[in-house]
Short mmCIF file of C-alpha atoms in Angstrom, two decimals:
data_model
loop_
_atom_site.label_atom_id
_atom_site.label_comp_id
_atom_site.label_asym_id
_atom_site.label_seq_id
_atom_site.Cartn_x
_atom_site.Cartn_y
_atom_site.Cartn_z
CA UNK W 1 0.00 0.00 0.00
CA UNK W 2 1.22 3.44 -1.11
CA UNK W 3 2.24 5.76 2.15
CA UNK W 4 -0.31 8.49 2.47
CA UNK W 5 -0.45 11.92 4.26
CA UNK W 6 -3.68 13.21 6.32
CA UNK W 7 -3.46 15.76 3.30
CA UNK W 8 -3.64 12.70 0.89
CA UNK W 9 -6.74 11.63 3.25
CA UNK W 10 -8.58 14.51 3.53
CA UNK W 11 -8.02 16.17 -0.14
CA UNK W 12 -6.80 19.10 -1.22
CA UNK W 13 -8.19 23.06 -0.63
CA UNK W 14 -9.89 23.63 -3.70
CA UNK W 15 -12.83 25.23 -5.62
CA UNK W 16 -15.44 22.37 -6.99
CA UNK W 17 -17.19 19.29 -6.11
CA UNK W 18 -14.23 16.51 -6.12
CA UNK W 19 -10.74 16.11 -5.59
CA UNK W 20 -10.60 13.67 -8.49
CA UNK W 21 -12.41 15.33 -11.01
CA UNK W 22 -12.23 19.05 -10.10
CA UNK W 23 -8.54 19.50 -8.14
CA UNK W 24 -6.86 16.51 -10.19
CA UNK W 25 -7.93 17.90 -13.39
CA UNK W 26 -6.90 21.52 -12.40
CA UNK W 27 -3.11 20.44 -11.38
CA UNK W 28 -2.73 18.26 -14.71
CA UNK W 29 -3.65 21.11 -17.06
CA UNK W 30 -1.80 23.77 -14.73
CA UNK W 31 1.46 21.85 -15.38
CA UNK W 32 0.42 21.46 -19.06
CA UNK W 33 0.86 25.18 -19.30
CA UNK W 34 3.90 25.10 -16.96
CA UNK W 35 5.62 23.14 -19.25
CA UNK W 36 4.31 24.38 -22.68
CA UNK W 37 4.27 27.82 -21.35
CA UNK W 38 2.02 30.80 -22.34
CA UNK W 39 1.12 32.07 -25.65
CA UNK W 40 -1.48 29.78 -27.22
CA UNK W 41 -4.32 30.09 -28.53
CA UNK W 42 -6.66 27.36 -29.01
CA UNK W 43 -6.80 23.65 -26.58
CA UNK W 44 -8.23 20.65 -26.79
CA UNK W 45 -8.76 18.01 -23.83
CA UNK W 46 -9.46 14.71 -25.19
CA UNK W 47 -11.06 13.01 -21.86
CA UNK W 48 -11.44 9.35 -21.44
CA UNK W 49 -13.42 7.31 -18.94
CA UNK W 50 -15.11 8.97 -16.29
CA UNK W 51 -13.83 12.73 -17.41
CA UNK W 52 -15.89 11.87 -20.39
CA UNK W 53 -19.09 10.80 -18.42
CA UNK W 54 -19.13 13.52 -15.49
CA UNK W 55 -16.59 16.44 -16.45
CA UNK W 56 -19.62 18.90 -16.78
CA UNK W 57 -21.25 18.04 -13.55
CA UNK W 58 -18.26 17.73 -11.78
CA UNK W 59 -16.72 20.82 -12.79
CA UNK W 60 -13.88 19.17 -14.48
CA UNK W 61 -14.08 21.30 -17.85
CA UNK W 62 -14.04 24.82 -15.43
CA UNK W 63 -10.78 23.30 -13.72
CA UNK W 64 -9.17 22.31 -16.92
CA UNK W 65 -9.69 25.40 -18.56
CA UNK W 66 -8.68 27.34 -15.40
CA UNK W 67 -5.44 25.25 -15.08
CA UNK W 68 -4.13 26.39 -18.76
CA UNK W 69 -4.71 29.76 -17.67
CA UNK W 70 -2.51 29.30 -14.28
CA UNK W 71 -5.44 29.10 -11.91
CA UNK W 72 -4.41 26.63 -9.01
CA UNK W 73 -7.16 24.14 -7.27
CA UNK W 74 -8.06 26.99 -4.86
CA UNK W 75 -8.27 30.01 -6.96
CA UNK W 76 -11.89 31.41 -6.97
CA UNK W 77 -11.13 32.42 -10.52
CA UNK W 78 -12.10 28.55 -11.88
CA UNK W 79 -15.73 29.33 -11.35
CA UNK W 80 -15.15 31.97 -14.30
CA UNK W 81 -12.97 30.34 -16.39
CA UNK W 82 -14.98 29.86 -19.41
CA UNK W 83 -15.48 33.60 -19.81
CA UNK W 84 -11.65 34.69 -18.71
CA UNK W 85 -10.28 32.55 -21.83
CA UNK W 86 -12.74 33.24 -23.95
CA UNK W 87 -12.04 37.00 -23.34
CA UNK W 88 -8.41 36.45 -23.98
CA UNK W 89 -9.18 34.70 -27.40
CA UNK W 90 -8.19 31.48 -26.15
CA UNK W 91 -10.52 29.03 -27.35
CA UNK W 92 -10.92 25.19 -25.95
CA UNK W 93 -12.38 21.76 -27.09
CA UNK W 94 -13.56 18.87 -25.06
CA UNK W 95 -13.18 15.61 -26.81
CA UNK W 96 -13.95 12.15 -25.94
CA UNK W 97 -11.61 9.65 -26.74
CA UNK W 98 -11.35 5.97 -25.34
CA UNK W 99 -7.34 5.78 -25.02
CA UNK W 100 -7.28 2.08 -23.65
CA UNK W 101 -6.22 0.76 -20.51
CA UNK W 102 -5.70 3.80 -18.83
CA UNK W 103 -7.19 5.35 -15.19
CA UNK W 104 -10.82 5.74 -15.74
CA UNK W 105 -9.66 9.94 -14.90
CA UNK W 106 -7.39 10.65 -17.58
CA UNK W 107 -7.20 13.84 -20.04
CA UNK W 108 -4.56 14.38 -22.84
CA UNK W 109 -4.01 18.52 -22.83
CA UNK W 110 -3.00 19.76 -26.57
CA UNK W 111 -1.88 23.18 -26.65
CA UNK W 112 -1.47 25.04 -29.78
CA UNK W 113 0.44 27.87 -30.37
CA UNK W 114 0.13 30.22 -33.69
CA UNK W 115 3.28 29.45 -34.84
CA UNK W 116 2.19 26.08 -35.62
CA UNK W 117 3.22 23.86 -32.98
CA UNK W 118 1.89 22.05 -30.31
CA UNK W 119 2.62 20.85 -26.88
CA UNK W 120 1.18 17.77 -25.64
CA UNK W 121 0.81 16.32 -21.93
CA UNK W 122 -1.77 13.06 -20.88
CA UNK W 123 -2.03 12.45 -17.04
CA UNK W 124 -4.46 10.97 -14.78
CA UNK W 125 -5.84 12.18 -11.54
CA UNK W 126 -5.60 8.98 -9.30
CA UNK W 127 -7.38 10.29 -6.05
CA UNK W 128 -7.41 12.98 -3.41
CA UNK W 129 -6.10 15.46 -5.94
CA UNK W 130 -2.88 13.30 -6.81
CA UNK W 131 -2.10 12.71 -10.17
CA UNK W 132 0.27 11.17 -12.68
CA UNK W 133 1.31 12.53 -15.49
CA UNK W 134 2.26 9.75 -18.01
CA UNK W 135 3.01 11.19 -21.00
CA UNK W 136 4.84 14.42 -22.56
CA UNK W 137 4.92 14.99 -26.20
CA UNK W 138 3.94 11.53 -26.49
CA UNK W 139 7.07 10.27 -24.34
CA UNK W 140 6.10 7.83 -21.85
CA UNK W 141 6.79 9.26 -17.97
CA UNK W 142 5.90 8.91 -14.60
CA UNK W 143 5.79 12.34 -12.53
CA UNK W 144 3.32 12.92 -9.80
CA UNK W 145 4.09 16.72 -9.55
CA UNK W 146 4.89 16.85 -5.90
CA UNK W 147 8.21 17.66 -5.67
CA UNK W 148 10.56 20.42 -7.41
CA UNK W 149 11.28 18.91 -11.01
CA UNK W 150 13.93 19.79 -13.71
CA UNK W 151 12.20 18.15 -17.16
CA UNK W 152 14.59 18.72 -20.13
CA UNK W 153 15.37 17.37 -23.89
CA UNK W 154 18.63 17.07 -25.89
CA UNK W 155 19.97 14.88 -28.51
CA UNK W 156 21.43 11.94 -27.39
CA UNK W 157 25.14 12.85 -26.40
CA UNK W 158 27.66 11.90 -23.17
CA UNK W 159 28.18 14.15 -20.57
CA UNK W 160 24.18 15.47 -19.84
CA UNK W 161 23.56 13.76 -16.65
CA UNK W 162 27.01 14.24 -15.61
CA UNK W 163 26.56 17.93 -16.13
CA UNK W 164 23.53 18.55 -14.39
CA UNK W 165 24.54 16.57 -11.54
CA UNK W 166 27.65 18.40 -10.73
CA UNK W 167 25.89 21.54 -11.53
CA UNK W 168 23.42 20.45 -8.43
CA UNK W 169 26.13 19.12 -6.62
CA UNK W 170 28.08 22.25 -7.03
CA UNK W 171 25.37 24.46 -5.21
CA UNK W 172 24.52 21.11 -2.44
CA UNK W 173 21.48 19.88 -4.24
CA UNK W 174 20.42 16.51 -3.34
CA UNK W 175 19.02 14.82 -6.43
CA UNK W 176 15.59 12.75 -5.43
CA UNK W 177 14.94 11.35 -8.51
CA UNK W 178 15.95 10.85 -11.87
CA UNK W 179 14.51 9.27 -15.01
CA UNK W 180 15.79 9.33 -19.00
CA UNK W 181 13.47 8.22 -21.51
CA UNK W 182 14.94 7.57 -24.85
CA UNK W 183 13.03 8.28 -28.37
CA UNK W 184 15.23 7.95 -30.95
CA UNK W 185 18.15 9.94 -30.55
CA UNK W 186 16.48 12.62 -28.22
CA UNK W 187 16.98 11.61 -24.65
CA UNK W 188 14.02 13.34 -22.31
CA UNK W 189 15.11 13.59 -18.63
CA UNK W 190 13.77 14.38 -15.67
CA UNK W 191 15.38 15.23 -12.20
CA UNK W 192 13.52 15.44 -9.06
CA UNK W 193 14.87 17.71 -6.23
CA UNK W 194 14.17 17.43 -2.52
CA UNK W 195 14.38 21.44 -1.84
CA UNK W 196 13.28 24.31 -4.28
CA UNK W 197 15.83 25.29 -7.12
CA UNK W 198 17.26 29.10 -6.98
CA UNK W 199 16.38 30.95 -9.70
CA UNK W 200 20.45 32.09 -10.55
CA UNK W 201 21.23 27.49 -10.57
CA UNK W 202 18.47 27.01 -13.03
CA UNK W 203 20.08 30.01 -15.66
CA UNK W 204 23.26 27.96 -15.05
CA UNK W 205 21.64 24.86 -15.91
CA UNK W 206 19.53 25.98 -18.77
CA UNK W 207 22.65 28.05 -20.22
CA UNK W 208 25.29 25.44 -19.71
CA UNK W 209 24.21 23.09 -22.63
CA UNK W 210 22.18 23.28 -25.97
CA UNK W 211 19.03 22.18 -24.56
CA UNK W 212 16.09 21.33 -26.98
CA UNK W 213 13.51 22.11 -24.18
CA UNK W 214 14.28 22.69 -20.54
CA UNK W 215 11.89 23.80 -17.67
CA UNK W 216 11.57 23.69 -14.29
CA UNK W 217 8.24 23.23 -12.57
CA UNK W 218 9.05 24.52 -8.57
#
């Protein structure tokens, strides 16, 4: 059995009807737009299971929407979230899709930008307002969000890990976790931290190396 706080127990503070469906949902699309980052202009949420059934009754469209604007689980502002992206232009989709054997709560978040590209993120809310997100840009992961998190790209080359980890070393960072995912010659990593990252050992991160994508989500 997984260890669980009385937070985990008792849910999260939030605006809405369920942790699951309202607070889950919010904190998947929030890091959606963490990661792709600001700018587009048109989303779609492709929900399967039990997002597809309930997410009007539940709330879970309002959260979803609210999260790719950078509204938290608590943020009064969800209740109005419709009308604060539709008066920024931003316009939003809800989809079903059956995607398999995947948790009944799952949404894939596609963000598009008007440049043309896209940014794509799939995760699952798995109770109490947890979540997993299990996919980025259709690389398989496994990130639950709760602790500070350095996700980057590169082509496949020596010396990345090695780099970041004295970099983190350097300024007494203790590494948590760390996961590579390889797709073809583009390695995606992501390193979990124990303590917030400082602003000034991110920009030495981020500017030591030719990064494809690099963000950290505090």
């Amino acid at each position: 059995m997984a260890n669980l706080s009385v937070f985990d127990i008792i849910g999260p503070v939030m605006i809405g009807p369920s942790s699951s469906h309202t607070a889950g949902a919010n904190r998947i699309a929030k890091i959606a737009r963490d990661l792709g980052g600001e700018g587009f202009t048109k989303v779609d949420f492709y929900l399967h299971g039990s997002f597809e059934k309930t997410y009007q009754g539940h709330g879970t469209d309002r959260a979803l929407v609210g999260g790719v604007l950078g509204f938290g689980p608590e943020d009064e502002r969800l209740r109005d979230s419709f009308k604060i992206a539709d008066d920024a232009g931003i316009t939003y989709n809800f989809i079903p899709q059956d995607m398999g054997e995947v948790h009944p709560n799952t949404v894939k978040i596609v963000l598009h930008y008007p440049d043309g590209h896209e940014f794509k993120l799939r995760g699952s809310s798995i109770g109490g307002g947890n979540i997993m997100i299990n996919q980025i840009m259709d690389n398989e992961v496994e990130y639950n969000g709760k602790n500070p998190t350095i996700i980057c790209t590169y082509p496949e080359q020596k010396g990345m890990i090695a780099f970041i980890s004295n970099v983190l070393f350097d300024h007494n960072y203790n590494i948590k976790n760390m996961k590579t995912i390889n797709k073809g010659n583009t390695i995606m990593l992501i390193v979990e931290l124990d303590q917030d990252l400082e602003e000034e050992v991110y920009k030495e991160i981020e500017a030591g190396k030719n990064f494809e994508f690099i963000k950290y989500l505090g």
